[in-house]
Amino acid sequence: MPLFSILTAAIAPGIALLVYFYLKDRYDSEPISMVVKIFLLGFLIVLPIMVIQHGIQLWLGNNPYLFSFGISAGVEEAVKWFVIYHIVYNHTEFDEPYDGILYTVAVSLGFATIENLLYAWYSHPSFGTLLVRALLPVSGHALFGVMMGYYFGKAKFTEGKRKRRYLLYAVVVPLFWHGVYDYVLLTVKTYWIWYIVPLMVYLWYRGMMNVRSANSRSPFRLLKREEIQD
């Protein structure tokens, strides 16, 4: 398979999913330039995440449970949470609940795209393998991003103790499901597809529920309705 085709197949799923979630913003579309910047920021966090993961792995070893929930999911989701909280959370463009989902998906897909690109570059996989990766790890990162962004959106427009609780959920919930996903792939050697397919179906179902819920709480939905009535 030509190198250009492999690289295109590695990059395309992340961009396609980003466009999909961008178009799911029903009431107040975000500036494309801002979304692209956060997507590209996902490229930049790959190296520090790899360094941290390698250091922890050398220190604590390769226990499957620890690797899945701590080294892999723990480090990746914690870094993404840190980036969104410090760069996006207080930004003026974060002005409706769905924005949390969109920006967190953007940084997650940026990370997943570079991860997929590195895999394609060093492994020279077949098109079928890249298709499986598009359906599993790339979309998985997007859906973990939906979970994180959903709770960021709830925290942004909530006061008091619930704000802190939602900020905690924003890292704990995607970390848990990301860890489950990694643990299945790491420990189930045969018939793993019978476990991972139902998990992905559930994650997509839950993700779409989060998308609908976030959009339904947009402060711009009433303005949109008034414009339609006028």
CSV table of C-alpha atoms in Angstrom, one decimal:
chain,number,residue,atom,x,y,z
A,1,MET,CA,0.0,0.0,0.0
A,2,PRO,CA,1.5,3.4,-1.0
A,3,LEU,CA,2.9,5.5,1.8
A,4,PHE,CA,0.7,8.5,0.9
A,5,SER,CA,-2.4,6.3,1.1
A,6,ILE,CA,-1.4,4.9,4.4
A,7,LEU,CA,-0.8,8.4,5.9
A,8,THR,CA,-4.0,9.7,4.4
A,9,ALA,CA,-5.9,6.8,5.9
A,10,ALA,CA,-4.3,7.5,9.3
A,11,ILE,CA,-5.2,11.2,9.3
A,12,ALA,CA,-8.6,11.1,7.8
A,13,PRO,CA,-10.6,9.5,10.6
A,14,GLY,CA,-9.6,12.2,13.2
A,15,ILE,CA,-10.5,15.0,10.8
A,16,ALA,CA,-13.8,13.3,9.8
A,17,LEU,CA,-14.8,12.9,13.4
A,18,LEU,CA,-13.9,16.4,14.3
A,19,VAL,CA,-16.1,17.7,11.4
A,20,TYR,CA,-18.9,15.5,12.6
A,21,PHE,CA,-18.8,16.8,16.2
A,22,TYR,CA,-18.4,20.4,14.9
A,23,LEU,CA,-21.6,20.1,12.9
A,24,LYS,CA,-23.4,18.7,16.0
A,25,ASP,CA,-23.2,22.2,17.6
A,26,ARG,CA,-26.9,23.2,16.9
A,27,TYR,CA,-27.1,26.8,18.2
A,28,ASP,CA,-23.9,28.7,18.2
A,29,SER,CA,-21.0,27.3,16.1
A,30,GLU,CA,-17.5,27.9,17.4
A,31,PRO,CA,-14.9,29.8,15.4
A,32,ILE,CA,-13.2,27.2,13.1
A,33,SER,CA,-9.8,28.8,13.8
A,34,MET,CA,-10.2,28.2,17.6
A,35,VAL,CA,-11.3,24.6,17.0
A,36,VAL,CA,-8.3,24.0,14.7
A,37,LYS,CA,-5.9,25.5,17.3
A,38,ILE,CA,-7.2,23.1,20.0
A,39,PHE,CA,-7.0,20.2,17.5
A,40,LEU,CA,-3.3,21.1,16.8
A,41,LEU,CA,-2.7,21.5,20.5
A,42,GLY,CA,-3.6,17.8,20.7
A,43,PHE,CA,-0.5,17.1,18.5
A,44,LEU,CA,1.8,18.9,20.9
A,45,ILE,CA,0.7,16.9,24.0
A,46,VAL,CA,1.7,13.5,22.4
A,47,LEU,CA,5.4,13.8,23.3
A,48,PRO,CA,5.0,14.9,27.0
A,49,ILE,CA,2.4,12.1,27.5
A,50,MET,CA,4.8,9.5,26.0
A,51,VAL,CA,7.6,10.7,28.2
A,52,ILE,CA,5.5,10.6,31.3
A,53,GLN,CA,4.1,7.2,30.4
A,54,HIS,CA,7.5,5.7,29.7
A,55,GLY,CA,8.9,7.0,33.0
A,56,ILE,CA,6.0,5.6,35.1
A,57,GLN,CA,6.2,2.3,33.2
A,58,LEU,CA,9.9,2.0,34.0
A,59,TRP,CA,9.2,2.9,37.7
A,60,LEU,CA,6.0,0.7,38.3
A,61,GLY,CA,6.3,-2.0,35.6
A,62,ASN,CA,3.7,-3.5,33.3
A,63,ASN,CA,0.9,-4.8,35.4
A,64,PRO,CA,-2.1,-4.9,33.1
A,65,TYR,CA,-4.5,-3.2,35.5
A,66,LEU,CA,-2.0,-0.5,36.4
A,67,PHE,CA,-1.0,0.1,32.8
A,68,SER,CA,-4.6,0.3,31.6
A,69,PHE,CA,-6.1,2.6,34.2
A,70,GLY,CA,-3.0,4.4,35.4
A,71,ILE,CA,-0.2,4.7,32.8
A,72,SER,CA,-2.4,4.7,29.6
A,73,ALA,CA,-5.8,6.1,30.5
A,74,GLY,CA,-4.7,8.0,33.6
A,75,VAL,CA,-1.9,10.0,32.1
A,76,GLU,CA,-3.7,10.7,28.8
A,77,GLU,CA,-7.0,11.8,30.3
A,78,ALA,CA,-5.3,13.8,33.1
A,79,VAL,CA,-3.2,15.8,30.5
A,80,LYS,CA,-6.2,16.4,28.3
A,81,TRP,CA,-8.2,17.6,31.4
A,82,PHE,CA,-5.3,19.9,32.4
A,83,VAL,CA,-5.1,21.4,28.9
A,84,ILE,CA,-8.8,22.1,28.6
A,85,TYR,CA,-9.1,23.5,32.1
A,86,HIS,CA,-6.2,25.9,31.8
A,87,ILE,CA,-6.6,26.9,28.1
A,88,VAL,CA,-10.3,26.6,27.2
A,89,TYR,CA,-12.4,26.5,30.3
A,90,ASN,CA,-12.2,30.2,31.1
A,91,HIS,CA,-12.0,31.3,27.4
A,92,THR,CA,-14.7,33.7,26.2
A,93,GLU,CA,-15.6,31.3,23.4
A,94,PHE,CA,-16.7,28.7,25.9
A,95,ASP,CA,-20.2,30.2,26.2
A,96,GLU,CA,-22.5,27.1,26.0
A,97,PRO,CA,-22.4,23.6,27.4
A,98,TYR,CA,-21.7,21.9,24.1
A,99,ASP,CA,-18.5,23.9,23.7
A,100,GLY,CA,-17.0,21.7,26.4
A,101,ILE,CA,-17.6,18.7,24.3
A,102,LEU,CA,-16.4,20.2,21.0
A,103,TYR,CA,-13.1,21.5,22.4
A,104,THR,CA,-12.3,18.4,24.4
A,105,VAL,CA,-13.1,16.2,21.4
A,106,ALA,CA,-10.8,18.5,19.3
A,107,VAL,CA,-7.8,18.0,21.6
A,108,SER,CA,-8.5,14.3,22.0
A,109,LEU,CA,-8.7,13.8,18.2
A,110,GLY,CA,-5.5,15.8,17.7
A,111,PHE,CA,-3.8,13.4,20.1
A,112,ALA,CA,-5.4,10.4,18.5
A,113,THR,CA,-4.5,11.5,15.0
A,114,ILE,CA,-0.8,11.8,15.8
A,115,GLU,CA,-0.9,8.5,17.6
A,116,ASN,CA,-2.5,6.9,14.6
A,117,LEU,CA,0.0,8.6,12.3
A,118,LEU,CA,3.0,7.3,14.3
A,119,TYR,CA,1.5,3.8,14.2
A,120,ALA,CA,1.1,4.0,10.5
A,121,TRP,CA,4.6,5.3,9.9
A,122,TYR,CA,6.4,2.7,12.0
A,123,SER,CA,4.2,-0.3,11.4
A,124,HIS,CA,3.2,0.0,7.7
A,125,PRO,CA,-0.2,-1.5,8.4
A,126,SER,CA,-2.8,-2.6,5.8
A,127,PHE,CA,-5.8,-0.5,5.0
A,128,GLY,CA,-7.9,-3.0,7.0
A,129,THR,CA,-5.8,-2.5,10.1
A,130,LEU,CA,-6.1,1.3,9.8
A,131,LEU,CA,-9.9,0.9,9.3
A,132,VAL,CA,-10.1,-1.0,12.6
A,133,ARG,CA,-8.0,1.7,14.3
A,134,ALA,CA,-10.4,4.3,13.0
A,135,LEU,CA,-13.4,2.4,14.4
A,136,LEU,CA,-11.7,1.7,17.7
A,137,PRO,CA,-8.9,3.9,19.2
A,138,VAL,CA,-9.6,7.0,17.2
A,139,SER,CA,-13.3,7.0,17.8
A,140,GLY,CA,-12.6,5.9,21.3
A,141,HIS,CA,-10.6,9.0,22.0
A,142,ALA,CA,-13.4,11.1,20.6
A,143,LEU,CA,-16.0,9.5,22.8
A,144,PHE,CA,-13.8,9.8,25.9
A,145,GLY,CA,-13.5,13.4,24.9
A,146,VAL,CA,-17.3,13.7,24.7
A,147,MET,CA,-17.6,12.4,28.3
A,148,MET,CA,-14.9,14.8,29.6
A,149,GLY,CA,-16.4,17.8,27.7
A,150,TYR,CA,-19.9,17.0,28.9
A,151,TYR,CA,-18.9,17.4,32.5
A,152,PHE,CA,-16.8,20.5,31.7
A,153,GLY,CA,-19.9,22.0,30.2
A,154,LYS,CA,-21.9,21.2,33.3
A,155,ALA,CA,-19.3,22.6,35.6
A,156,LYS,CA,-19.0,25.8,33.5
A,157,PHE,CA,-22.6,26.7,34.0
A,158,THR,CA,-23.0,25.4,37.6
A,159,GLU,CA,-22.2,27.1,40.9
A,160,GLY,CA,-21.1,25.9,44.3
A,161,LYS,CA,-20.0,22.4,45.3
A,162,ARG,CA,-21.5,20.9,42.2
A,163,LYS,CA,-19.0,22.8,40.0
A,164,ARG,CA,-16.1,21.0,41.8
A,165,ARG,CA,-17.9,17.7,41.5
A,166,TYR,CA,-18.5,18.0,37.8
A,167,LEU,CA,-14.8,19.0,37.3
A,168,LEU,CA,-13.8,15.9,39.1
A,169,TYR,CA,-16.2,13.8,37.0
A,170,ALA,CA,-14.7,15.4,33.9
A,171,VAL,CA,-11.5,13.4,34.6
A,172,VAL,CA,-12.7,10.4,36.5
A,173,VAL,CA,-15.5,9.2,34.1
A,174,PRO,CA,-13.5,9.2,30.9
A,175,LEU,CA,-10.5,7.8,32.7
A,176,PHE,CA,-12.6,4.8,34.0
A,177,TRP,CA,-14.1,4.0,30.5
A,178,HIS,CA,-10.7,4.5,28.8
A,179,GLY,CA,-9.2,2.2,31.3
A,180,VAL,CA,-11.9,-0.5,30.7
A,181,TYR,CA,-11.3,-0.2,27.0
A,182,ASP,CA,-7.5,-0.6,27.3
A,183,TYR,CA,-7.8,-3.4,29.8
A,184,VAL,CA,-10.1,-5.4,27.5
A,185,LEU,CA,-7.7,-5.0,24.6
A,186,LEU,CA,-4.7,-5.8,26.8
A,187,THR,CA,-5.9,-8.9,28.5
A,188,VAL,CA,-8.5,-10.6,26.2
A,189,LYS,CA,-6.4,-12.4,23.6
A,190,THR,CA,-9.1,-14.3,21.9
A,191,TYR,CA,-12.7,-13.3,21.0
A,192,TRP,CA,-11.9,-9.8,22.2
A,193,ILE,CA,-14.3,-8.4,19.6
A,194,TRP,CA,-17.2,-9.9,21.5
A,195,TYR,CA,-16.2,-7.5,24.4
A,196,ILE,CA,-15.1,-4.4,22.5
A,197,VAL,CA,-18.0,-4.1,20.1
A,198,PRO,CA,-20.7,-3.9,22.8
A,199,LEU,CA,-18.5,-1.5,24.7
A,200,MET,CA,-18.1,0.8,21.7
A,201,VAL,CA,-21.8,0.6,21.0
A,202,TYR,CA,-22.5,1.7,24.6
A,203,LEU,CA,-19.9,4.5,24.4
A,204,TRP,CA,-21.5,5.8,21.1
A,205,TYR,CA,-25.0,5.7,22.6
A,206,ARG,CA,-23.8,7.4,25.8
A,207,GLY,CA,-21.9,10.0,23.8
A,208,MET,CA,-24.8,10.9,21.6
A,209,MET,CA,-27.0,11.2,24.8
A,210,ASN,CA,-24.4,13.6,26.2
A,211,VAL,CA,-24.4,15.6,22.9
A,212,ARG,CA,-28.2,16.0,22.9
A,213,SER,CA,-28.2,16.9,26.6
A,214,ALA,CA,-25.5,19.5,26.2
A,215,ASN,CA,-27.3,21.1,23.2
A,216,SER,CA,-30.6,21.2,25.1
A,217,ARG,CA,-29.0,23.3,27.8
A,218,SER,CA,-27.6,25.9,25.4
A,219,PRO,CA,-28.5,29.5,26.4
A,220,PHE,CA,-28.8,30.2,22.6
A,221,ARG,CA,-31.6,27.8,21.9
A,222,LEU,CA,-34.4,30.3,22.8
A,223,LEU,CA,-32.8,32.9,20.6
A,224,LYS,CA,-32.7,30.4,17.7
A,225,ARG,CA,-36.4,29.6,18.3
A,226,GLU,CA,-37.3,33.3,18.3
A,227,GLU,CA,-35.5,33.8,15.0
A,228,ILE,CA,-37.4,30.9,13.5
A,229,GLN,CA,-40.7,32.3,14.7
A,230,ASP,CA,-39.9,35.8,13.4
